[in-house]
Coordinates of C-alpha atoms in Angstrom, one line a residue:
S7 CA -5.5 -26.2 -8.8
L8 CA -2.6 -25.3 -6.6
E9 CA -1.9 -22.3 -4.5
E10 CA 1.2 -20.5 -5.9
E11 CA 3.4 -20.9 -2.8
V12 CA 2.6 -24.6 -2.6
A13 CA 3.4 -25.0 -6.3
G14 CA 6.7 -23.2 -5.7
D15 CA 7.6 -25.4 -2.8
L16 CA 6.7 -28.6 -4.8
R17 CA 8.5 -27.1 -7.9
V18 CA 5.6 -28.0 -10.2
G19 CA 3.7 -26.1 -12.9
I20 CA 0.7 -26.4 -15.2
G21 CA 0.7 -29.9 -16.9
D22 CA 2.8 -31.7 -14.2
R23 CA 1.3 -34.8 -12.6
I24 CA 1.3 -35.3 -8.8
T25 CA 0.5 -38.5 -6.8
W26 CA -1.1 -37.6 -3.5
D27 CA -1.0 -40.0 -0.5
V28 CA -4.4 -39.6 1.1
Q29 CA -4.1 -41.7 4.3
G30 CA -2.5 -44.5 2.4
V31 CA -4.6 -44.2 -0.8
P32 CA -2.7 -42.9 -3.8
V33 CA -4.6 -40.3 -5.9
E34 CA -3.3 -39.3 -9.3
S35 CA -3.8 -35.7 -10.5
E36 CA -2.6 -33.2 -13.0
V37 CA -2.0 -29.5 -12.3
T38 CA -4.3 -27.4 -14.4
S39 CA -4.0 -24.0 -12.8
I40 CA -2.1 -22.0 -10.2
R41 CA -4.0 -19.7 -7.8
R42 CA -3.0 -16.7 -5.8
V43 CA -4.7 -16.7 -2.4
D44 CA -5.0 -13.8 0.0
W45 CA -4.8 -15.6 3.4
A46 CA -5.5 -12.4 5.3
Q47 CA -9.2 -12.7 4.3
F48 CA -11.7 -14.4 6.5
E49 CA -13.2 -16.4 3.6
P50 CA -12.5 -20.1 3.5
N51 CA -9.9 -21.3 1.0
F52 CA -7.6 -24.2 0.3
F53 CA -4.0 -24.9 -0.8
V54 CA -5.2 -27.6 -3.3
V55 CA -8.6 -27.8 -5.0
F56 CA -9.6 -31.0 -6.9
Q57 CA -12.2 -31.4 -9.5
P58 CA -15.5 -33.1 -8.4
G59 CA -15.2 -36.8 -8.0
A60 CA -11.4 -37.0 -7.8
L61 CA -11.4 -37.9 -4.1
E62 CA -14.5 -40.1 -3.9
K63 CA -12.4 -43.3 -3.5
A64 CA -10.1 -41.8 -0.9
P65 CA -10.7 -41.6 2.8
Q66 CA -12.8 -38.5 3.6
S67 CA -13.6 -36.3 6.5
F68 CA -16.9 -34.4 6.8
V69 CA -17.2 -31.0 8.4
A70 CA -20.5 -29.7 9.8
L71 CA -21.2 -26.3 11.4
A72 CA -23.8 -25.6 14.1
R73 CA -24.7 -22.3 15.8
V74 CA -25.6 -22.4 19.5
S75 CA -25.7 -19.1 21.2
D76 CA -25.9 -20.3 24.8
A77 CA -22.5 -21.3 26.2
E78 CA -23.9 -24.0 28.6
E79 CA -26.0 -25.5 26.0
R80 CA -23.1 -25.5 23.6
A81 CA -20.9 -27.3 26.1
T82 CA -23.6 -29.9 26.8
I83 CA -24.0 -30.7 23.1
Q84 CA -20.3 -31.0 22.6
T85 CA -20.1 -33.5 25.5
Q86 CA -23.0 -35.6 24.2
I87 CA -21.4 -35.7 20.7
V88 CA -18.0 -36.8 21.9
R89 CA -19.5 -39.5 24.2
R90 CA -21.7 -40.9 21.5
Y91 CA -19.2 -40.6 18.6
P92 CA -15.6 -40.8 19.9
N93 CA -14.2 -40.5 16.4
V94 CA -15.8 -37.0 15.9
A95 CA -13.6 -34.0 16.7
V96 CA -15.5 -31.0 18.1
L97 CA -14.1 -27.5 17.9
D98 CA -15.7 -24.7 19.8
L99 CA -15.3 -21.6 17.7
G100 CA -17.0 -19.5 20.3
L101 CA -13.7 -19.7 22.4
V102 CA -11.8 -18.4 19.4
Q103 CA -14.3 -15.6 18.9
E104 CA -14.0 -14.7 22.6
A105 CA -10.2 -14.5 22.3
L106 CA -10.5 -12.3 19.3
D107 CA -13.0 -10.1 21.1
R108 CA -10.6 -9.7 24.0
V109 CA -7.8 -8.7 21.7
L110 CA -10.0 -6.3 19.7
S111 CA -11.3 -4.8 23.0
K112 CA -7.8 -4.0 24.1
V113 CA -7.0 -2.5 20.7
A114 CA -10.2 -0.4 21.0
L115 CA -9.3 0.7 24.5
A116 CA -5.8 1.8 23.3
I117 CA -7.4 3.8 20.4
R118 CA -9.9 5.5 22.8
F119 CA -7.1 6.4 25.1
M120 CA -5.2 8.0 22.3
A121 CA -8.3 9.8 21.2
L122 CA -8.9 11.2 24.7
F123 CA -5.2 12.1 24.9
S124 CA -5.5 14.0 21.6
V125 CA -8.6 15.8 22.8
G126 CA -6.8 16.8 26.0
A127 CA -3.8 18.0 24.1
G128 CA -6.2 20.0 21.7
I129 CA -7.8 21.7 24.7
I130 CA -4.4 22.7 26.1
V131 CA -3.5 24.1 22.7
L132 CA -6.8 25.9 22.4
M133 CA -6.4 27.5 25.8
G134 CA -2.9 28.6 24.9
A135 CA -4.1 30.1 21.6
I136 CA -6.9 32.0 23.5
R137 CA -4.4 33.3 26.0
V138 CA -2.0 34.5 23.3
S139 CA -4.8 36.2 21.3
Q140 CA -6.6 37.6 24.3
L141 CA -5.1 41.1 23.9
Q142 CA -6.3 41.3 20.3
R143 CA -9.8 40.1 21.3
M144 CA -9.9 42.7 24.1
R145 CA -9.1 45.4 21.5
E146 CA -11.8 44.1 19.2
S147 CA -14.3 44.0 22.1
A148 CA -13.4 47.6 23.1
L149 CA -13.9 48.8 19.5
L150 CA -17.2 47.0 19.1
R151 CA -18.5 48.3 22.5
T152 CA -17.3 51.8 21.7
L153 CA -19.4 51.6 18.4
G154 CA -22.4 50.7 20.5
A155 CA -22.3 46.9 20.8
T156 CA -23.6 45.4 24.0
A157 CA -21.9 42.8 26.1
A158 CA -24.4 40.2 24.9
Q159 CA -23.6 40.9 21.3
V160 CA -19.9 40.6 22.0
R161 CA -20.5 37.2 23.7
A162 CA -22.5 36.2 20.6
V163 CA -19.7 37.1 18.3
L164 CA -17.2 35.1 20.4
L165 CA -19.6 32.2 20.7
T166 CA -20.1 32.1 16.9
E167 CA -16.3 32.3 16.3
F168 CA -15.6 29.3 18.6
A169 CA -18.6 27.4 17.2
V170 CA -17.2 27.8 13.7
L171 CA -13.7 26.8 14.9
G172 CA -15.1 23.7 16.7
A173 CA -17.3 22.7 13.7
L174 CA -14.3 23.0 11.4
S175 CA -12.2 20.9 13.7
G176 CA -14.9 18.2 13.9
V177 CA -15.5 18.1 10.1
T178 CA -11.7 17.9 9.6
G179 CA -11.5 15.0 12.0
I180 CA -14.4 13.2 10.3
V181 CA -12.8 13.6 6.9
C182 CA -9.4 12.4 8.0
A183 CA -10.9 9.4 10.0
G184 CA -13.2 8.5 7.1
F185 CA -10.3 8.6 4.6
A186 CA -8.0 6.5 6.9
G187 CA -10.9 4.0 7.5
W188 CA -11.6 3.8 3.7
L189 CA -7.9 3.1 3.0
L190 CA -7.7 0.4 5.7
V191 CA -11.0 -1.4 4.8
A192 CA -10.8 -1.1 1.0
F193 CA -7.1 -1.9 0.5
F194 CA -6.1 -4.0 3.5
F195 CA -9.2 -6.0 4.4
E196 CA -10.6 -5.6 0.8
L197 CA -14.2 -5.2 2.1
P198 CA -16.9 -2.7 1.1
F199 CA -16.6 0.5 3.0
E200 CA -19.5 2.5 4.5
L201 CA -19.0 5.7 6.4
P202 CA -20.8 5.7 9.8
V203 CA -22.1 9.2 9.6
V204 CA -24.4 9.0 12.6
A205 CA -21.6 7.5 14.8
L206 CA -19.1 10.2 13.7
A207 CA -21.6 13.1 14.1
A208 CA -21.8 12.7 17.9
P209 CA -18.0 13.2 18.5
A210 CA -18.0 16.1 16.0
A211 CA -20.9 17.8 17.9
A212 CA -19.1 17.1 21.2
V213 CA -15.9 18.7 19.9
T214 CA -17.8 21.7 18.7
L215 CA -19.6 22.1 22.1
L216 CA -16.3 21.6 24.0
T217 CA -14.6 24.2 21.9
M218 CA -17.4 26.7 22.5
V219 CA -17.3 26.1 26.3
V220 CA -13.5 26.4 26.5
G221 CA -13.4 29.5 24.3
V222 CA -16.1 31.3 26.1
V223 CA -14.7 30.5 29.5
G224 CA -11.2 31.5 28.5
S225 CA -12.5 34.8 27.0
R226 CA -14.4 36.0 30.1
R227 CA -12.1 38.9 30.7
V228 CA -12.8 40.2 27.2
V229 CA -16.4 40.7 28.0
R230 CA -16.2 41.7 31.7
R231 CA -13.8 44.7 31.3
T232 CA -15.0 48.0 30.1
P233 CA -13.7 49.7 26.9
L234 CA -12.0 52.4 29.0
E235 CA -10.0 49.9 31.0
I236 CA -9.0 48.0 27.9
L237 CA -7.9 51.2 26.1
R238 CA -5.9 52.3 29.1
E239 CA -4.2 48.9 29.4
T240 CA -3.3 48.7 25.7
A241 CA -2.0 52.3 25.8
E242 CA 0.3 51.5 28.6

């Protein structure tokens, strides 16, 4: 069974015969199938797959995997194996994993920076929106207080408004992030996707709380001023 790109390079198809030179030993074979392999997956795969017993008379190499968590112990075992069996090649996959971890850590740092940048930009936009709509909020506050509402009730209305706005922003962010993650995991990595609800709930709650704090702080003038002052200012 040949991988399709290898079959194309060799210009062979199903039914063709190939003689393989395995370290000086010729091995006859017939192509019975062509496979398409997604090399972006982390699953092991091969360019050529022989039927059982086809390579028994050819020189062979054996691969063994061992998991040792401690780095010093792993280095000691590697040294002992190489000294006792010079023909054995030892590969430390822990170094590869560490290199991948460093790359992924840098990617994660860049993503966190962009997230913080987006949050900062959102706070600036929110403060600008509060500033622009401050006159309208002052009129609404004057109307409510004229009708008998207390300052505490006006604060509760503002707090509820900003809480709903922050919760809506958080839920929208979770939905967009989950959809993007599902597309990436399901179609690019081709892995099962599971939405981390608990991990996403904390940022959503933080966004809601931050929106409430910024909104209430930016609307202090709405509550502090009396209805008469507001009506005089709007009349002018």
